[in-house]
CSV table of C-alpha atoms in Angstrom, one decimal:
chain,number,residue,atom,x,y,z
A,1,UNK,CA,15.5,-9.3,9.3
A,2,UNK,CA,12.5,-10.4,8.9
A,3,UNK,CA,12.0,-12.5,12.1
A,4,UNK,CA,14.1,-15.3,12.3
A,5,UNK,CA,15.5,-14.2,15.4
A,6,UNK,CA,13.5,-11.5,16.6
A,7,UNK,CA,15.2,-10.5,20.0
A,8,UNK,CA,18.5,-10.5,19.1
A,9,UNK,CA,17.4,-8.2,15.7
A,10,UNK,CA,16.2,-6.2,18.3
A,11,UNK,CA,19.6,-5.8,20.1
A,12,UNK,CA,21.3,-5.5,17.1
A,13,UNK,CA,20.4,-2.6,15.0
A,14,UNK,CA,22.7,0.0,16.7
A,15,UNK,CA,25.2,2.4,15.3
A,16,UNK,CA,25.6,3.0,11.8
A,17,UNK,CA,25.8,6.3,9.7
A,18,UNK,CA,25.3,8.4,6.3
A,19,UNK,CA,28.4,8.7,5.0
A,20,UNK,CA,29.0,11.7,2.3
A,21,UNK,CA,29.2,11.9,-0.8
A,22,UNK,CA,28.9,11.3,-4.3
A,23,UNK,CA,27.8,8.3,-6.6
A,24,UNK,CA,29.3,5.3,-7.4
A,25,UNK,CA,27.1,3.5,-10.0
A,26,UNK,CA,27.8,0.2,-8.3
A,27,UNK,CA,26.1,2.5,-5.0
A,28,UNK,CA,23.8,5.4,-5.6
A,29,UNK,CA,23.9,8.6,-7.0
A,30,UNK,CA,24.5,10.9,-4.3
A,31,UNK,CA,25.4,11.8,-0.7
A,32,UNK,CA,22.2,11.3,1.3
A,33,UNK,CA,21.9,14.8,1.5
A,34,UNK,CA,21.3,14.9,-1.5
A,35,UNK,CA,20.1,11.8,-2.6
A,36,UNK,CA,16.5,10.5,-3.8
A,37,UNK,CA,15.6,8.0,-1.2
A,38,UNK,CA,13.7,4.8,-2.7
A,39,UNK,CA,10.9,2.9,-0.4
A,40,UNK,CA,11.5,-0.9,0.5
A,41,UNK,CA,11.0,-3.7,2.7
A,42,UNK,CA,12.6,-6.8,3.4
A,43,UNK,CA,10.4,-9.9,4.3
A,44,UNK,CA,10.8,-13.7,5.3
A,45,UNK,CA,7.4,-16.5,5.9
A,46,UNK,CA,7.4,-14.5,9.6
A,47,UNK,CA,4.9,-11.9,6.9
A,48,UNK,CA,2.7,-14.5,5.8
A,49,UNK,CA,1.1,-14.3,2.6
A,50,UNK,CA,1.8,-10.9,0.8
A,51,UNK,CA,-0.5,-9.1,-1.6
A,52,UNK,CA,2.2,-8.0,-3.7
A,53,UNK,CA,0.5,-5.8,-5.7
A,54,UNK,CA,-0.6,-3.7,-2.8
A,55,UNK,CA,2.4,-3.5,-1.8
A,56,UNK,CA,3.5,-2.1,-5.1
A,57,UNK,CA,-0.1,0.1,-5.5
A,58,UNK,CA,1.4,1.9,-1.8
A,59,UNK,CA,4.7,2.9,-3.1
A,60,UNK,CA,7.4,-0.1,-2.8
A,61,UNK,CA,9.7,-0.3,-5.0
A,62,UNK,CA,11.5,-2.9,-3.9
A,63,UNK,CA,12.3,-5.8,-1.5
A,64,UNK,CA,14.5,-8.3,-0.1
A,65,UNK,CA,13.5,-11.8,0.5
A,66,UNK,CA,14.6,-14.7,2.2
A,67,UNK,CA,15.9,-17.1,0.2
A,68,UNK,CA,18.0,-19.5,2.8
A,69,UNK,CA,19.8,-20.0,6.3
A,70,UNK,CA,22.7,-22.2,6.6
A,71,UNK,CA,23.3,-25.2,4.7
A,72,UNK,CA,20.1,-26.8,4.4
A,73,UNK,CA,16.8,-24.2,5.0
A,74,UNK,CA,14.5,-22.5,2.1
A,75,UNK,CA,12.2,-20.1,3.2
A,76,UNK,CA,8.9,-21.9,2.4
A,77,UNK,CA,7.5,-18.8,1.2
A,78,UNK,CA,10.4,-17.6,-0.9
A,79,UNK,CA,9.5,-19.2,-4.3
A,80,UNK,CA,5.8,-17.4,-3.5
A,81,UNK,CA,7.3,-13.9,-2.8
A,82,UNK,CA,10.0,-14.2,-5.1
A,83,UNK,CA,7.5,-14.5,-8.6
A,84,UNK,CA,5.0,-12.7,-7.3
A,85,UNK,CA,7.1,-9.1,-6.2
A,86,UNK,CA,8.2,-9.6,-9.7
A,87,UNK,CA,4.9,-9.4,-11.5
A,88,UNK,CA,3.8,-6.8,-9.5
A,89,UNK,CA,6.7,-4.6,-10.9
A,90,UNK,CA,9.0,-5.0,-7.6
A,91,UNK,CA,12.6,-4.9,-7.7
A,92,UNK,CA,13.5,-7.9,-5.7
A,93,UNK,CA,16.6,-9.7,-4.3
A,94,UNK,CA,16.8,-12.3,-2.0
A,95,UNK,CA,19.2,-13.0,1.0
A,96,UNK,CA,20.9,-15.5,3.1
A,97,UNK,CA,21.4,-15.7,6.6
A,98,UNK,CA,24.4,-16.7,7.4
A,99,UNK,CA,25.4,-19.3,10.0
A,100,UNK,CA,29.6,-19.3,9.8
A,101,UNK,CA,30.0,-21.4,12.3
A,102,UNK,CA,28.3,-24.7,10.5
A,103,UNK,CA,30.3,-24.5,7.4
A,104,UNK,CA,32.6,-23.3,4.9
A,105,UNK,CA,31.4,-19.8,3.4
A,106,UNK,CA,31.9,-21.2,0.1
A,107,UNK,CA,29.3,-23.8,0.6
A,108,UNK,CA,26.8,-21.6,1.8
A,109,UNK,CA,27.4,-19.2,-1.0
A,110,UNK,CA,26.4,-22.4,-3.5
A,111,UNK,CA,23.5,-23.3,-1.4
A,112,UNK,CA,22.0,-19.6,-2.1
A,113,UNK,CA,23.2,-19.7,-5.5
A,114,UNK,CA,21.0,-22.8,-6.3
A,115,UNK,CA,18.4,-21.8,-4.0
A,116,UNK,CA,17.0,-18.6,-5.5
A,117,UNK,CA,19.3,-16.3,-5.2
A,118,UNK,CA,21.2,-16.4,-8.9
A,119,UNK,CA,20.8,-13.1,-10.8
A,120,UNK,CA,19.8,-12.1,-14.3
A,121,UNK,CA,19.7,-9.0,-16.0
A,122,UNK,CA,16.1,-8.5,-16.0
A,123,UNK,CA,15.8,-5.0,-14.6
A,124,UNK,CA,13.8,-6.5,-11.7
A,125,UNK,CA,16.7,-8.8,-10.1
A,126,UNK,CA,19.3,-7.5,-7.7
A,127,UNK,CA,22.2,-9.2,-6.4
A,128,UNK,CA,21.7,-11.4,-3.4
A,129,UNK,CA,22.4,-9.8,0.0
A,130,UNK,CA,24.1,-11.7,2.7
A,131,UNK,CA,22.8,-11.2,6.0
A,132,UNK,CA,25.8,-11.1,8.9
A,133,UNK,CA,24.7,-10.3,12.5
A,134,UNK,CA,24.8,-11.5,16.1
A,135,UNK,CA,24.4,-15.3,16.1
A,136,UNK,CA,20.9,-16.0,17.5
A,137,UNK,CA,21.8,-19.5,18.2
A,138,UNK,CA,24.4,-21.5,20.6
A,139,UNK,CA,28.0,-20.4,19.8
A,140,UNK,CA,28.3,-16.8,20.6
A,141,UNK,CA,28.0,-13.7,19.1
A,142,UNK,CA,30.4,-14.1,16.0
A,143,UNK,CA,29.7,-17.8,16.4
A,144,UNK,CA,33.1,-18.5,17.7
A,145,UNK,CA,35.1,-16.9,15.1
A,146,UNK,CA,38.2,-14.6,15.4
A,147,UNK,CA,38.2,-12.0,13.4
A,148,UNK,CA,40.8,-13.1,10.9
A,149,UNK,CA,38.6,-16.4,10.8
A,150,UNK,CA,35.4,-14.3,10.1
A,151,UNK,CA,37.0,-12.1,7.1
A,152,UNK,CA,38.1,-15.5,5.8
A,153,UNK,CA,35.1,-16.7,6.2
A,154,UNK,CA,33.1,-13.4,5.0
A,155,UNK,CA,35.2,-13.6,1.7
A,156,UNK,CA,35.2,-17.0,0.9
A,157,UNK,CA,31.4,-16.4,0.6
A,158,UNK,CA,31.6,-13.3,-1.5
A,159,UNK,CA,34.1,-14.9,-3.9
A,160,UNK,CA,31.9,-18.0,-4.5
A,161,UNK,CA,29.1,-16.0,-4.9
A,162,UNK,CA,30.7,-13.7,-7.4
A,163,UNK,CA,32.2,-16.8,-9.4
A,164,UNK,CA,28.3,-18.0,-9.6
A,165,UNK,CA,26.7,-15.3,-10.6
A,166,UNK,CA,28.7,-12.6,-11.5
A,167,UNK,CA,27.7,-10.3,-9.4
A,168,UNK,CA,28.7,-8.6,-6.0
A,169,UNK,CA,26.9,-9.6,-3.0
A,170,UNK,CA,25.3,-6.9,-1.1
A,171,UNK,CA,25.8,-7.6,2.5
A,172,UNK,CA,23.7,-6.4,5.3
A,173,UNK,CA,25.0,-5.9,8.5
A,174,UNK,CA,25.3,-3.6,11.7
A,175,UNK,CA,28.0,-1.1,12.5
A,176,UNK,CA,28.8,-2.9,16.5
A,177,UNK,CA,28.8,-6.5,14.7
A,178,UNK,CA,30.9,-5.6,11.9
A,179,UNK,CA,33.3,-3.7,13.7
A,180,UNK,CA,33.5,-6.3,16.5
A,181,UNK,CA,33.3,-9.4,14.5
A,182,UNK,CA,35.5,-8.7,11.6
A,183,UNK,CA,37.8,-6.3,13.0
A,184,UNK,CA,36.9,-3.2,11.5
A,185,UNK,CA,37.3,-4.9,7.8
A,186,UNK,CA,37.2,-2.3,5.2
A,187,UNK,CA,37.8,-4.6,1.9
A,188,UNK,CA,34.7,-5.5,1.2
A,189,UNK,CA,33.7,-1.9,1.0
A,190,UNK,CA,35.5,-1.3,-2.5
A,191,UNK,CA,32.8,-3.4,-4.6
A,192,UNK,CA,30.3,-4.6,-2.5
A,193,UNK,CA,27.1,-2.6,-1.8
A,194,UNK,CA,26.2,-1.7,2.0
A,195,UNK,CA,23.1,-2.7,3.5
A,196,UNK,CA,22.9,-1.3,6.8
A,197,UNK,CA,20.7,-1.5,9.5
A,198,UNK,CA,20.1,1.2,12.6
A,199,UNK,CA,16.3,1.6,13.6
A,200,UNK,CA,16.3,5.1,14.0
A,201,UNK,CA,15.5,8.3,12.0
A,202,UNK,CA,19.4,8.7,11.3
A,203,UNK,CA,22.1,6.1,9.6
A,204,UNK,CA,24.5,7.0,12.4
A,205,UNK,CA,28.0,5.6,12.4
A,206,UNK,CA,28.8,3.4,9.1
A,207,UNK,CA,30.8,0.3,9.8
A,208,UNK,CA,34.4,1.1,9.2
A,209,UNK,CA,35.6,1.5,5.7
A,210,UNK,CA,32.2,2.3,4.1
A,211,UNK,CA,32.2,5.5,2.0
A,212,UNK,CA,28.2,5.7,2.2
A,213,UNK,CA,25.1,3.3,2.3
A,214,UNK,CA,23.0,1.6,-0.5
A,215,UNK,CA,20.3,0.1,1.2
A,216,UNK,CA,19.1,1.0,5.2
A,217,UNK,CA,17.3,-0.4,7.3
A,218,UNK,CA,15.4,1.8,9.8
A,219,UNK,CA,12.5,-0.2,11.4
A,220,UNK,CA,11.5,-3.4,12.3
A,221,UNK,CA,7.8,-2.1,12.5
A,222,UNK,CA,6.5,-0.7,9.3
A,223,UNK,CA,3.2,-1.1,7.9
A,224,UNK,CA,2.5,-1.8,4.4
A,225,UNK,CA,-0.6,-2.3,2.5
A,226,UNK,CA,-0.6,-5.9,1.5
A,227,UNK,CA,0.7,-7.0,4.5
A,228,UNK,CA,-0.7,-7.9,7.7
A,229,UNK,CA,1.3,-7.0,10.2
A,230,UNK,CA,4.4,-5.5,10.7
A,231,UNK,CA,7.1,-5.3,8.2
A,232,UNK,CA,11.4,-4.3,8.2
A,233,UNK,CA,10.8,-1.1,6.4
A,234,UNK,CA,14.4,0.0,4.1
A,235,UNK,CA,15.6,2.8,1.8
A,236,UNK,CA,17.4,2.5,-1.2
A,237,UNK,CA,20.2,5.6,-1.3
A,238,UNK,CA,18.8,6.8,-5.1
A,239,UNK,CA,16.0,7.0,-7.3
A,240,UNK,CA,14.2,4.1,-9.3
A,241,UNK,CA,16.7,4.7,-12.3
A,242,UNK,CA,19.9,4.3,-10.3
A,243,UNK,CA,18.0,0.7,-8.4
A,244,UNK,CA,17.4,-0.7,-11.8
A,245,UNK,CA,20.8,-0.2,-12.9
A,246,UNK,CA,22.4,-1.8,-9.7
A,247,UNK,CA,19.9,-4.8,-10.6
A,248,UNK,CA,21.2,-4.5,-14.7
A,249,UNK,CA,24.8,-4.3,-13.6
A,250,UNK,CA,25.0,-1.2,-15.6
């Protein structure tokens, strides 16, 4: 994700896959080999001031925008990015950087929902994403939690976010982190879209149990008109019509 933890992110984006398959309206309409791939980005304050009209004119269809981290941090550029992306015709979603060792999942889900991560059926607002990756701070790669503890934390977050917004949150992760820190937990993929990070030309092996990917972050060093410097680039595993369907929960 956009630059809260530069060196850690470069270590983490390893091993994730194209899975097979056909459609489910929540995720995509076809397996990766057949589906259209719609271009997007994810950003935070590290991208500075963004010209969203130029971004949209460059062909970018969607953006995940950092909203919150933990229980007290809100990205200072979030409000401007979220509004300006919408006004430029970019389908946008908020994301929350999880810190499972500092509070309950429910606390952080409520913080996200109250600080930009709410949802509305306006054809341009995606359900928010929960960013789960190796701990860039003190406390260990898996935040000092057992696999059972991590599953409970994530489920608490997901349940609370759904209660607050009526939507299933997107889950951003890497295969290595997910399989190690949740013990290859498969339950969330029945409902929650997978946003997988692997900086490569192929998606690779997906987290345990995931039938396919919905979003794929394939590089941290992309270039897009309207943004100075590098930006994370992503694909949606489908066309814009299906992305709008996800946005509108239809």
